[in-house]
Amino acid sequence: MKDYNENLVLWQQIRLETRPAKGSIETYDHIDNLVWQTRSALPTEYENNLGDALETVLAETHELAEIVAKLNTLGINNRDGNEFTEENFTLELSHLAKQ
């Protein structure tokens, strides 16, 4: 079993079907349950480290300024190796959400 879905369709138009038995519902016993179904590749070490740190930080706070401060205290930097700011942290989350 692969760690990600290499056959993931990046975009597929949804076609509504009103006639019975003409749609494309998947039968669970005929598909593989892939671990990374919505990703085209495995998470990077950076993404895993950021995710682990966010789990720790979000257990303590949900305020953006405090999240950024705690990430910086933990030594978690952005992709460029710089400390997070509120602005570059929100941009990073936006970037990760598009992958």
JSON list of C-alpha atoms in Angstrom, two decimals:
[
{"chain": "A", "resi": 1, "resn": "MET", "atom": "CA", "xyz": [0.00, 0.00, 0.00]},
{"chain": "A", "resi": 2, "resn": "LYS", "atom": "CA", "xyz": [1.33, 3.43, -0.91]},
{"chain": "A", "resi": 3, "resn": "ASP", "atom": "CA", "xyz": [1.55, 6.28, 1.60]},
{"chain": "A", "resi": 4, "resn": "TYR", "atom": "CA", "xyz": [-0.33, 8.69, -0.68]},
{"chain": "A", "resi": 5, "resn": "ASN", "atom": "CA", "xyz": [-2.77, 8.59, -3.55]},
{"chain": "A", "resi": 6, "resn": "GLU", "atom": "CA", "xyz": [-0.73, 9.03, -6.72]},
{"chain": "A", "resi": 7, "resn": "ASN", "atom": "CA", "xyz": [-3.90, 8.81, -8.83]},
{"chain": "A", "resi": 8, "resn": "LEU", "atom": "CA", "xyz": [-5.62, 11.71, -7.08]},
{"chain": "A", "resi": 9, "resn": "VAL", "atom": "CA", "xyz": [-7.64, 13.79, -9.52]},
{"chain": "A", "resi": 10, "resn": "LEU", "atom": "CA", "xyz": [-6.75, 17.42, -8.83]},
{"chain": "A", "resi": 11, "resn": "TRP", "atom": "CA", "xyz": [-10.09, 18.63, -10.15]},
{"chain": "A", "resi": 12, "resn": "GLN", "atom": "CA", "xyz": [-13.10, 16.77, -11.38]},
{"chain": "A", "resi": 13, "resn": "GLN", "atom": "CA", "xyz": [-16.43, 18.32, -12.30]},
{"chain": "A", "resi": 14, "resn": "ILE", "atom": "CA", "xyz": [-19.27, 16.98, -10.22]},
{"chain": "A", "resi": 15, "resn": "ARG", "atom": "CA", "xyz": [-22.07, 15.64, -12.38]},
{"chain": "A", "resi": 16, "resn": "LEU", "atom": "CA", "xyz": [-25.41, 15.36, -10.63]},
{"chain": "A", "resi": 17, "resn": "GLU", "atom": "CA", "xyz": [-27.37, 12.32, -11.72]},
{"chain": "A", "resi": 18, "resn": "THR", "atom": "CA", "xyz": [-31.10, 12.12, -11.08]},
{"chain": "A", "resi": 19, "resn": "ARG", "atom": "CA", "xyz": [-31.70, 8.61, -12.43]},
{"chain": "A", "resi": 20, "resn": "PRO", "atom": "CA", "xyz": [-31.26, 5.68, -10.03]},
{"chain": "A", "resi": 21, "resn": "ALA", "atom": "CA", "xyz": [-28.05, 3.64, -10.24]},
{"chain": "A", "resi": 22, "resn": "LYS", "atom": "CA", "xyz": [-26.39, 6.04, -12.70]},
{"chain": "A", "resi": 23, "resn": "GLY", "atom": "CA", "xyz": [-24.13, 7.95, -10.28]},
{"chain": "A", "resi": 24, "resn": "SER", "atom": "CA", "xyz": [-20.57, 7.20, -9.23]},
{"chain": "A", "resi": 25, "resn": "ILE", "atom": "CA", "xyz": [-20.82, 6.14, -5.59]},
{"chain": "A", "resi": 26, "resn": "GLU", "atom": "CA", "xyz": [-17.81, 4.09, -4.55]},
{"chain": "A", "resi": 27, "resn": "THR", "atom": "CA", "xyz": [-18.35, 0.69, -3.01]},
{"chain": "A", "resi": 28, "resn": "TYR", "atom": "CA", "xyz": [-16.19, 0.44, 0.10]},
{"chain": "A", "resi": 29, "resn": "ASP", "atom": "CA", "xyz": [-15.07, -3.12, -0.50]},
{"chain": "A", "resi": 30, "resn": "HIS", "atom": "CA", "xyz": [-13.69, -2.19, -3.93]},
{"chain": "A", "resi": 31, "resn": "ILE", "atom": "CA", "xyz": [-11.41, 0.73, -3.01]},
{"chain": "A", "resi": 32, "resn": "ASP", "atom": "CA", "xyz": [-8.17, 1.06, -1.07]},
{"chain": "A", "resi": 33, "resn": "ASN", "atom": "CA", "xyz": [-8.26, 3.19, 2.05]},
{"chain": "A", "resi": 34, "resn": "LEU", "atom": "CA", "xyz": [-5.18, 5.32, 1.39]},
{"chain": "A", "resi": 35, "resn": "VAL", "atom": "CA", "xyz": [-3.54, 7.16, 4.27]},
{"chain": "A", "resi": 36, "resn": "TRP", "atom": "CA", "xyz": [-2.95, 10.45, 2.41]},
{"chain": "A", "resi": 37, "resn": "GLN", "atom": "CA", "xyz": [-6.00, 10.52, 0.17]},
{"chain": "A", "resi": 38, "resn": "THR", "atom": "CA", "xyz": [-6.05, 14.29, -0.31]},
{"chain": "A", "resi": 39, "resn": "ARG", "atom": "CA", "xyz": [-2.32, 14.79, -0.84]},
{"chain": "A", "resi": 40, "resn": "SER", "atom": "CA", "xyz": [-0.21, 14.23, -3.91]},
{"chain": "A", "resi": 41, "resn": "ALA", "atom": "CA", "xyz": [2.91, 13.47, -1.81]},
{"chain": "A", "resi": 42, "resn": "LEU", "atom": "CA", "xyz": [4.01, 12.61, 1.70]},
{"chain": "A", "resi": 43, "resn": "PRO", "atom": "CA", "xyz": [4.25, 15.49, 4.19]},
{"chain": "A", "resi": 44, "resn": "THR", "atom": "CA", "xyz": [7.75, 16.96, 4.41]},
{"chain": "A", "resi": 45, "resn": "GLU", "atom": "CA", "xyz": [9.77, 16.94, 7.62]},
{"chain": "A", "resi": 46, "resn": "TYR", "atom": "CA", "xyz": [9.00, 20.66, 7.97]},
{"chain": "A", "resi": 47, "resn": "GLU", "atom": "CA", "xyz": [5.24, 20.01, 7.67]},
{"chain": "A", "resi": 48, "resn": "ASN", "atom": "CA", "xyz": [5.39, 17.16, 10.20]},
{"chain": "A", "resi": 49, "resn": "ASN", "atom": "CA", "xyz": [7.38, 19.27, 12.69]},
{"chain": "A", "resi": 50, "resn": "LEU", "atom": "CA", "xyz": [5.01, 22.22, 12.29]},
{"chain": "A", "resi": 51, "resn": "GLY", "atom": "CA", "xyz": [2.00, 19.94, 12.72]},
{"chain": "A", "resi": 52, "resn": "ASP", "atom": "CA", "xyz": [3.44, 18.37, 15.86]},
{"chain": "A", "resi": 53, "resn": "ALA", "atom": "CA", "xyz": [4.22, 21.79, 17.32]},
{"chain": "A", "resi": 54, "resn": "LEU", "atom": "CA", "xyz": [0.75, 23.09, 16.48]},
{"chain": "A", "resi": 55, "resn": "GLU", "atom": "CA", "xyz": [-0.85, 20.17, 18.31]},
{"chain": "A", "resi": 56, "resn": "THR", "atom": "CA", "xyz": [1.09, 21.15, 21.42]},
{"chain": "A", "resi": 57, "resn": "VAL", "atom": "CA", "xyz": [0.44, 24.88, 21.08]},
{"chain": "A", "resi": 58, "resn": "LEU", "atom": "CA", "xyz": [-3.27, 24.59, 20.23]},
{"chain": "A", "resi": 59, "resn": "ALA", "atom": "CA", "xyz": [-3.82, 22.52, 23.37]},
{"chain": "A", "resi": 60, "resn": "GLU", "atom": "CA", "xyz": [-2.89, 25.68, 25.30]},
{"chain": "A", "resi": 61, "resn": "THR", "atom": "CA", "xyz": [-4.24, 28.59, 23.25]},
{"chain": "A", "resi": 62, "resn": "HIS", "atom": "CA", "xyz": [-6.25, 29.57, 20.18]},
{"chain": "A", "resi": 63, "resn": "GLU", "atom": "CA", "xyz": [-5.21, 33.22, 19.92]},
{"chain": "A", "resi": 64, "resn": "LEU", "atom": "CA", "xyz": [-3.07, 33.99, 16.86]},
{"chain": "A", "resi": 65, "resn": "ALA", "atom": "CA", "xyz": [-0.54, 36.18, 18.68]},
{"chain": "A", "resi": 66, "resn": "GLU", "atom": "CA", "xyz": [-0.04, 33.55, 21.38]},
{"chain": "A", "resi": 67, "resn": "ILE", "atom": "CA", "xyz": [0.24, 30.72, 18.84]},
{"chain": "A", "resi": 68, "resn": "VAL", "atom": "CA", "xyz": [2.97, 32.58, 16.96]},
{"chain": "A", "resi": 69, "resn": "ALA", "atom": "CA", "xyz": [4.81, 33.44, 20.19]},
{"chain": "A", "resi": 70, "resn": "LYS", "atom": "CA", "xyz": [4.71, 29.82, 21.42]},
{"chain": "A", "resi": 71, "resn": "LEU", "atom": "CA", "xyz": [5.93, 28.47, 18.05]},
{"chain": "A", "resi": 72, "resn": "ASN", "atom": "CA", "xyz": [8.85, 30.89, 18.21]},
{"chain": "A", "resi": 73, "resn": "THR", "atom": "CA", "xyz": [9.58, 29.87, 21.82]},
{"chain": "A", "resi": 74, "resn": "LEU", "atom": "CA", "xyz": [9.65, 26.22, 20.71]},
{"chain": "A", "resi": 75, "resn": "GLY", "atom": "CA", "xyz": [12.14, 27.14, 17.98]},
{"chain": "A", "resi": 76, "resn": "ILE", "atom": "CA", "xyz": [9.77, 26.32, 15.11]},
{"chain": "A", "resi": 77, "resn": "ASN", "atom": "CA", "xyz": [10.69, 28.57, 12.19]},
{"chain": "A", "resi": 78, "resn": "ASN", "atom": "CA", "xyz": [9.05, 29.18, 8.84]},
{"chain": "A", "resi": 79, "resn": "ARG", "atom": "CA", "xyz": [10.30, 27.63, 5.59]},
{"chain": "A", "resi": 80, "resn": "ASP", "atom": "CA", "xyz": [12.88, 30.40, 5.23]},
{"chain": "A", "resi": 81, "resn": "GLY", "atom": "CA", "xyz": [14.33, 29.66, 8.67]},
{"chain": "A", "resi": 82, "resn": "ASN", "atom": "CA", "xyz": [12.97, 32.89, 10.17]},
{"chain": "A", "resi": 83, "resn": "GLU", "atom": "CA", "xyz": [10.76, 33.25, 13.21]},
{"chain": "A", "resi": 84, "resn": "PHE", "atom": "CA", "xyz": [7.04, 33.36, 12.57]},
{"chain": "A", "resi": 85, "resn": "THR", "atom": "CA", "xyz": [5.09, 36.60, 12.55]},
{"chain": "A", "resi": 86, "resn": "GLU", "atom": "CA", "xyz": [1.30, 36.73, 12.51]},
{"chain": "A", "resi": 87, "resn": "GLU", "atom": "CA", "xyz": [1.42, 37.68, 8.84]},
{"chain": "A", "resi": 88, "resn": "ASN", "atom": "CA", "xyz": [3.83, 35.00, 7.59]},
{"chain": "A", "resi": 89, "resn": "PHE", "atom": "CA", "xyz": [2.18, 32.34, 9.79]},
{"chain": "A", "resi": 90, "resn": "THR", "atom": "CA", "xyz": [-1.25, 32.95, 8.23]},
{"chain": "A", "resi": 91, "resn": "LEU", "atom": "CA", "xyz": [0.35, 32.95, 4.77]},
{"chain": "A", "resi": 92, "resn": "GLU", "atom": "CA", "xyz": [2.05, 29.63, 5.55]},
{"chain": "A", "resi": 93, "resn": "LEU", "atom": "CA", "xyz": [-1.23, 28.05, 6.68]},
{"chain": "A", "resi": 94, "resn": "SER", "atom": "CA", "xyz": [-2.89, 29.32, 3.51]},
{"chain": "A", "resi": 95, "resn": "HIS", "atom": "CA", "xyz": [-0.08, 27.81, 1.42]},
{"chain": "A", "resi": 96, "resn": "LEU", "atom": "CA", "xyz": [-0.33, 24.46, 3.21]},
{"chain": "A", "resi": 97, "resn": "ALA", "atom": "CA", "xyz": [-4.11, 24.37, 2.78]},
{"chain": "A", "resi": 98, "resn": "LYS", "atom": "CA", "xyz": [-3.72, 24.61, -1.01]},
{"chain": "A", "resi": 99, "resn": "GLN", "atom": "CA", "xyz": [-1.48, 21.55, -1.26]}
]
